[in-house]
Tab-separated table of C-alpha atoms in Angstrom:
chain	number	residue	atom	x	y	z
A	1	MET	CA	9.981	18.056	-15.772
A	2	ILE	CA	10.066	20.733	-13.080
A	3	SER	CA	8.467	23.343	-15.419
A	4	SER	CA	5.450	20.899	-16.508
A	5	ARG	CA	4.641	20.289	-12.864
A	6	ILE	CA	4.638	23.749	-12.064
A	7	ARG	CA	2.508	25.229	-14.750
A	8	LEU	CA	-0.174	22.246	-14.386
A	9	PHE	CA	-0.054	23.038	-10.571
A	10	ILE	CA	-0.915	26.389	-11.648
A	11	GLU	CA	-3.559	25.786	-14.397
A	12	GLN	CA	-5.401	23.797	-11.357
A	13	GLU	CA	-5.312	26.442	-8.899
A	14	LEU	CA	-6.506	29.119	-11.581
A	15	PHE	CA	-9.946	26.449	-12.800
A	16	ALA	CA	-10.562	25.970	-9.003
A	17	ARG	CA	-10.890	29.562	-8.116
A	18	GLU	CA	-12.929	29.919	-11.235
A	19	ALA	CA	-14.977	26.679	-10.288
A	20	ILE	CA	-15.696	27.940	-6.903
A	21	ARG	CA	-16.894	31.770	-8.128
A	22	LYS	CA	-19.116	29.920	-10.968
A	23	GLY	CA	-20.643	28.418	-7.383
A	24	TYR	CA	-19.643	25.052	-8.048
A	25	LEU	CA	-18.235	24.488	-5.100
A	26	ASP	CA	-22.160	24.373	-3.687
A	27	ASP	CA	-23.086	21.807	-6.111
A	28	PRO	CA	-24.132	18.505	-3.781
A	29	GLU	CA	-22.296	15.652	-5.999
A	30	VAL	CA	-19.133	18.185	-5.699
A	31	GLN	CA	-19.402	18.239	-1.977
A	32	ARG	CA	-19.839	14.406	-1.994
A	33	GLN	CA	-16.729	14.093	-4.069
A	34	ILE	CA	-15.101	15.925	-1.524
A	35	ASP	CA	-16.424	14.031	1.477
A	36	ILE	CA	-15.085	11.035	0.039
A	37	TRP	CA	-11.382	11.999	-1.065
A	38	LYS	CA	-10.778	14.279	2.790
A	39	LYS	CA	-12.117	11.161	4.370
A	40	HIS	CA	-9.463	9.291	2.475
A	41	PHE	CA	-6.395	11.683	3.040
A	42	LEU	CA	-7.714	12.057	6.837
A	43	ALA	CA	-7.628	8.337	6.792
A	44	GLN	CA	-3.879	7.879	5.650
A	45	LEU	CA	-3.058	10.948	7.512
A	46	TYR	CA	-4.124	9.298	10.748
A	47	GLU	CA	-2.892	5.667	9.331
A	48	ASN	CA	1.110	7.983	9.237
A	49	GLU	CA	0.665	9.056	11.971
A	50	LEU	CA	-0.045	5.429	13.977
A	51	TYR	CA	3.291	4.495	12.299
A	52	ARG	CA	5.123	6.956	13.813
A	53	SER	CA	3.605	6.447	16.978
A	54	VAL	CA	5.013	3.184	17.284
A	55	ASN	CA	8.405	2.619	19.788
A	56	VAL	CA	10.713	0.332	19.391
A	57	LYS	CA	13.003	-0.597	22.696
A	58	GLU	CA	16.769	-1.460	22.506
A	59	ASP	CA	15.732	-4.648	24.487
A	60	GLU	CA	13.566	-5.578	22.096
A	61	ILE	CA	15.444	-5.352	19.371
A	62	LYS	CA	18.818	-7.080	21.408
A	63	GLN	CA	16.080	-10.073	22.250
A	64	LYS	CA	15.113	-10.417	18.593
A	65	TYR	CA	18.820	-10.419	17.348
A	66	ASP	CA	19.677	-13.426	20.303
A	67	THR	CA	16.787	-14.970	18.780
A	68	LEU	CA	17.656	-15.282	15.615
A	69	HIS	CA	20.980	-15.819	16.794
A	70	ASN	CA	20.175	-19.184	18.878
A	71	LYS	CA	18.088	-19.914	16.233
A	72	ASN	CA	20.720	-19.362	13.541
A	73	VAL	CA	18.341	-19.038	10.372
A	74	SER	CA	17.411	-15.568	8.994
A	75	PRO	CA	14.271	-14.067	8.806
A	76	ALA	CA	11.874	-14.611	5.815
A	77	LEU	CA	13.730	-13.843	2.712
A	78	MET	CA	11.688	-12.886	-0.413
A	79	LYS	CA	12.032	-12.376	-4.041
A	80	ILE	CA	9.237	-10.162	-6.095
A	81	ALA	CA	8.581	-8.918	-9.625
A	82	ILE	CA	7.696	-5.545	-9.729
A	83	VAL	CA	6.667	-2.459	-11.973
A	84	THR	CA	6.452	0.691	-10.410
A	85	SER	CA	4.803	3.770	-12.350
A	86	GLU	CA	3.130	7.288	-11.668
A	87	ASN	CA	1.011	6.420	-14.987
A	88	LEU	CA	-1.909	4.390	-14.435
A	89	GLU	CA	-2.567	3.604	-17.602
A	90	LEU	CA	0.366	1.530	-17.751
A	91	PHE	CA	-1.028	-1.217	-15.334
A	92	GLU	CA	-4.138	-1.136	-17.730
A	93	LYS	CA	-1.916	-1.998	-20.476
A	94	ILE	CA	-0.124	-4.783	-17.856
A	95	PHE	CA	-3.533	-6.194	-17.236
A	96	GLN	CA	-3.965	-6.100	-20.600
A	97	GLU	CA	-1.211	-8.068	-21.117
A	98	ILE	CA	-1.344	-10.483	-18.282
A	99	ASP	CA	-4.905	-11.911	-19.442
A	100	SER	CA	-3.636	-12.583	-22.629
A	101	GLY	CA	-1.400	-15.421	-21.437
A	102	LYS	CA	1.808	-13.019	-21.196
A	103	LYS	CA	3.544	-13.593	-17.637
A	104	PHE	CA	3.838	-11.159	-15.513
A	105	GLU	CA	8.122	-11.290	-14.669
A	106	THR	CA	8.365	-10.366	-18.121
A	107	ILE	CA	6.240	-7.700	-18.421
A	108	ALA	CA	8.007	-6.364	-15.186
A	109	ALA	CA	11.976	-6.841	-16.727
A	110	GLU	CA	10.190	-4.664	-20.056
A	111	TYR	CA	8.911	-1.730	-17.588
A	112	ASN	CA	11.459	-1.856	-15.288
A	113	ARG	CA	11.720	1.479	-13.284
A	114	GLN	CA	13.869	0.003	-10.363
A	115	GLU	CA	17.221	1.803	-10.003
A	116	GLU	CA	17.963	-0.174	-6.795
A	117	LYS	CA	21.017	-2.994	-7.451
A	118	GLU	CA	18.829	-5.469	-5.576
A	119	PHE	CA	16.830	-5.420	-8.501
A	120	ARG	CA	17.641	-6.935	-12.346
A	121	ASN	CA	15.196	-6.874	-15.414
A	122	GLY	CA	12.350	-5.860	-12.125
A	123	ILE	CA	12.560	-8.929	-10.326
A	124	SER	CA	14.781	-8.910	-6.738
A	125	ASP	CA	17.730	-10.330	-5.662
A	126	TYR	CA	16.438	-12.524	-2.146
A	127	LEU	CA	15.559	-9.529	0.787
A	128	THR	CA	14.316	-9.044	3.847
A	129	ALA	CA	10.916	-7.140	4.020
A	130	GLU	CA	12.352	-4.171	5.567
A	131	GLU	CA	15.201	-4.384	2.900
A	132	LEU	CA	12.131	-4.574	0.126
A	133	GLY	CA	10.525	-1.178	2.221
A	134	GLU	CA	7.031	-0.615	1.278
A	135	ALA	CA	7.129	-4.064	-1.573
A	136	GLY	CA	8.354	-5.857	1.206
A	137	ALA	CA	5.662	-4.662	4.073
A	138	ILE	CA	3.024	-6.008	0.955
A	139	ALA	CA	4.541	-9.052	0.330
A	140	ALA	CA	4.999	-10.277	3.286
A	141	GLY	CA	0.668	-10.729	3.399
A	142	LEU	CA	1.427	-12.079	-0.012
A	143	GLU	CA	1.173	-16.355	-0.758
A	144	LYS	CA	3.810	-17.088	-3.050
A	145	GLY	CA	2.856	-16.394	-6.983
A	146	GLU	CA	0.288	-14.040	-5.939
A	147	LEU	CA	-0.102	-10.357	-7.675
A	148	TYR	CA	-1.083	-7.446	-5.766
A	149	GLY	CA	-1.799	-3.712	-6.696
A	150	PRO	CA	-1.379	-1.425	-8.331
A	151	VAL	CA	-1.447	-0.003	-4.194
A	152	LYS	CA	0.216	3.776	-4.037
A	153	VAL	CA	3.533	4.022	-3.092
A	154	GLU	CA	6.145	6.859	-2.658
A	155	GLY	CA	6.519	7.806	-6.289
A	156	GLY	CA	3.639	6.713	-7.811
A	157	TYR	CA	2.134	3.198	-8.023
A	158	ALA	CA	3.309	-0.076	-7.254
A	159	LEU	CA	2.046	-3.719	-8.985
A	160	LEU	CA	3.596	-6.556	-7.647
A	161	LYS	CA	4.150	-10.469	-7.718
A	162	LEU	CA	5.981	-12.605	-4.724
A	163	LEU	CA	8.162	-15.419	-6.731
A	164	ASP	CA	9.052	-16.937	-3.884
A	165	LYS	CA	9.775	-16.936	-0.329
A	166	LYS	CA	12.265	-18.868	1.951
A	167	THR	CA	14.552	-18.674	5.111
A	168	GLU	CA	17.976	-19.671	5.303
A	169	GLU	CA	20.845	-20.867	7.527
A	170	ILE	CA	23.179	-18.335	8.709
A	171	LYS	CA	26.896	-19.137	8.075
A	172	GLU	CA	27.872	-16.057	9.888
A	173	ILE	CA	26.048	-14.041	12.600
A	174	ALA	CA	26.367	-10.320	11.895
A	175	ALA	CA	27.801	-7.695	15.381
A	176	TYR	CA	25.112	-6.615	16.501
A	177	GLU	CA	25.089	-2.963	15.602
A	178	GLU	CA	25.585	-4.084	11.550
A	179	VAL	CA	21.948	-5.230	11.824
A	180	LYS	CA	20.461	-3.130	14.503
A	181	GLU	CA	18.499	-0.340	11.987
A	182	LEU	CA	17.512	-3.492	10.005
A	183	ILE	CA	15.908	-5.507	13.258
A	184	ARG	CA	14.337	-2.235	14.409
A	185	ASN	CA	12.771	-1.574	11.356
A	186	SER	CA	11.729	-5.684	11.236
A	187	ILE	CA	10.093	-4.946	15.032
A	188	ARG	CA	8.241	-1.402	13.764
A	189	THR	CA	6.876	-3.161	10.912
A	190	GLU	CA	5.568	-6.002	13.095
A	191	LYS	CA	4.032	-3.626	16.029
A	192	PHE	CA	2.116	-0.997	13.001
A	193	SER	CA	0.326	-4.660	11.430
A	194	SER	CA	-0.910	-5.382	15.094
A	195	ILE	CA	-1.792	-1.562	15.744
A	196	ARG	CA	-3.318	-0.708	13.069
A	197	LYS	CA	-5.666	-4.370	13.022
A	198	GLU	CA	-6.774	-3.314	16.474
A	199	LYS	CA	-7.095	-0.038	16.361
A	200	THR	CA	-9.071	-0.279	13.123
A	201	GLY	CA	-11.756	-3.408	14.905
A	202	GLU	CA	-11.858	-0.909	18.087
A	203	LEU	CA	-12.866	2.121	16.020
A	204	ALA	CA	-15.549	-0.448	13.582
A	205	SER	CA	-16.958	-1.187	17.334
A	206	GLY	CA	-16.842	2.546	18.332
A	207	TYR	CA	-18.554	4.077	15.614
A	208	LYS	CA	-20.807	1.168	15.089
A	209	LEU	CA	-20.136	-0.317	12.090
A	210	ASN	CA	-22.794	-2.288	10.700
A	211	VAL	CA	-22.219	-4.305	6.951
A	212	ASN	CA	-25.555	-5.555	5.148
A	213	GLU	CA	-24.211	-8.938	4.209
A	214	SER	CA	-27.612	-8.999	1.907
A	215	LEU	CA	-26.728	-6.178	-0.400
A	216	LEU	CA	-22.945	-6.813	-0.033
A	217	LYS	CA	-23.805	-10.165	-1.889
A	218	ASP	CA	-26.256	-8.669	-4.428
A	219	ILE	CA	-22.895	-6.929	-5.370
A	220	ARG	CA	-22.359	-8.099	-8.968
A	221	VAL	CA	-18.453	-8.018	-8.745
A	222	THR	CA	-15.745	-9.712	-11.502
A	223	ASP	CA	-12.645	-11.128	-11.431
A	224	ILE	CA	-11.393	-8.408	-13.926
A	225	ASP	CA	-8.355	-6.239	-12.954
A	226	MET	CA	-9.355	-2.798	-13.879
A	227	ILE	CA	-8.824	1.538	-12.977
A	228	VAL	CA	-11.808	3.299	-13.281
A	229	TYR	CA	-11.350	6.962	-14.333
A	230	LYS	CA	-13.418	9.762	-14.130
A	231	TYR	CA	-12.851	12.455	-17.151
A	232	PHE	CA	-13.220	16.670	-17.225
A	233	GLY	CA	-12.362	18.799	-19.535
A	234	PHE	CA	-8.838	20.141	-20.901
A	235	GLY	CA	-7.836	16.258	-20.895
A	236	GLY	CA	-8.280	16.555	-17.018
A	237	ARG	CA	-8.469	12.935	-15.791
A	238	MET	CA	-8.425	11.065	-11.737
A	239	LEU	CA	-9.223	7.876	-10.199
A	240	ALA	CA	-12.719	7.422	-10.369
A	241	MET	CA	-12.460	6.770	-6.668
A	242	PRO	CA	-9.760	6.767	-3.789
A	243	PHE	CA	-7.103	4.095	-4.078
A	244	THR	CA	-7.122	1.841	-0.772
A	245	PRO	CA	-5.324	-1.462	-0.994
A	246	LEU	CA	-7.265	-4.359	0.590
A	247	PHE	CA	-7.244	-4.841	4.145
A	248	HIS	CA	-9.267	-6.929	5.607
A	249	GLN	CA	-7.683	-8.098	8.835
A	250	TRP	CA	-9.655	-6.127	11.836
A	251	GLU	CA	-12.508	-7.964	10.930
A	252	GLU	CA	-11.479	-10.530	13.205
A	253	LYS	CA	-11.192	-8.076	16.275
A	254	TRP	CA	-15.003	-6.230	15.322
A	255	GLU	CA	-16.519	-9.723	15.341
A	256	SER	CA	-14.959	-10.762	18.682
A	257	GLU	CA	-16.131	-7.024	20.195
A	258	ARG	CA	-19.327	-7.240	18.691
A	259	ALA	CA	-20.164	-11.105	20.205
A	260	ASP	CA	-19.013	-9.784	23.855
A	261	MET	CA	-21.674	-6.940	23.538
A	262	PRO	CA	-24.456	-7.701	25.745
């Protein structure tokens, strides 16, 4: 596996050097595509920086612990079905199976790649968003029965479905030190979600974003889930456009700021 990746890296580097030598880099379409992907990667880096900047104070953790203790109920517990893979073609096949009537839970069991003990046949136990990691952060914003993805995660892509969400009465309260980091991550996720929404709305206003609603309504869309690739020589393939997860919650902030403008 390592040797094949190294070979691929060397091949791509050699082809890139040859393309530059032939002047392909100056082609307007090449420049347009580079600009699109450059903006995508820069946006990801900035989002990562925002997450790292979130600070959670000790008293915030203690306050949430005390709140949970007094309520005597657990944070939201979620049960999800998930398929993860580096191969986007797999998801294309999965969507075809879903369209043919196959249940996603059955599909998840067949293609399960999760090694954690909390997952059995592609389906998790009832866990908090923090315990579910990246998948949990996504599932927290879903409705029961909603399917989401594929979305980029560490190590590839994930397609997941929220099967159920509930809270439970806590029969025995864990010691503060045992759950301290879990609560810290919970608060960090909540803060980041709020910061990202606020910051995106501010940036949309600051850069004077304008949406052509007439043109937007004229765009023909379909309910068919699909992944579009761009093919090139020597069996090469890549996503036609950067994959961007659904994120529209910033619109409320943007609309409110637009309304306040003279």
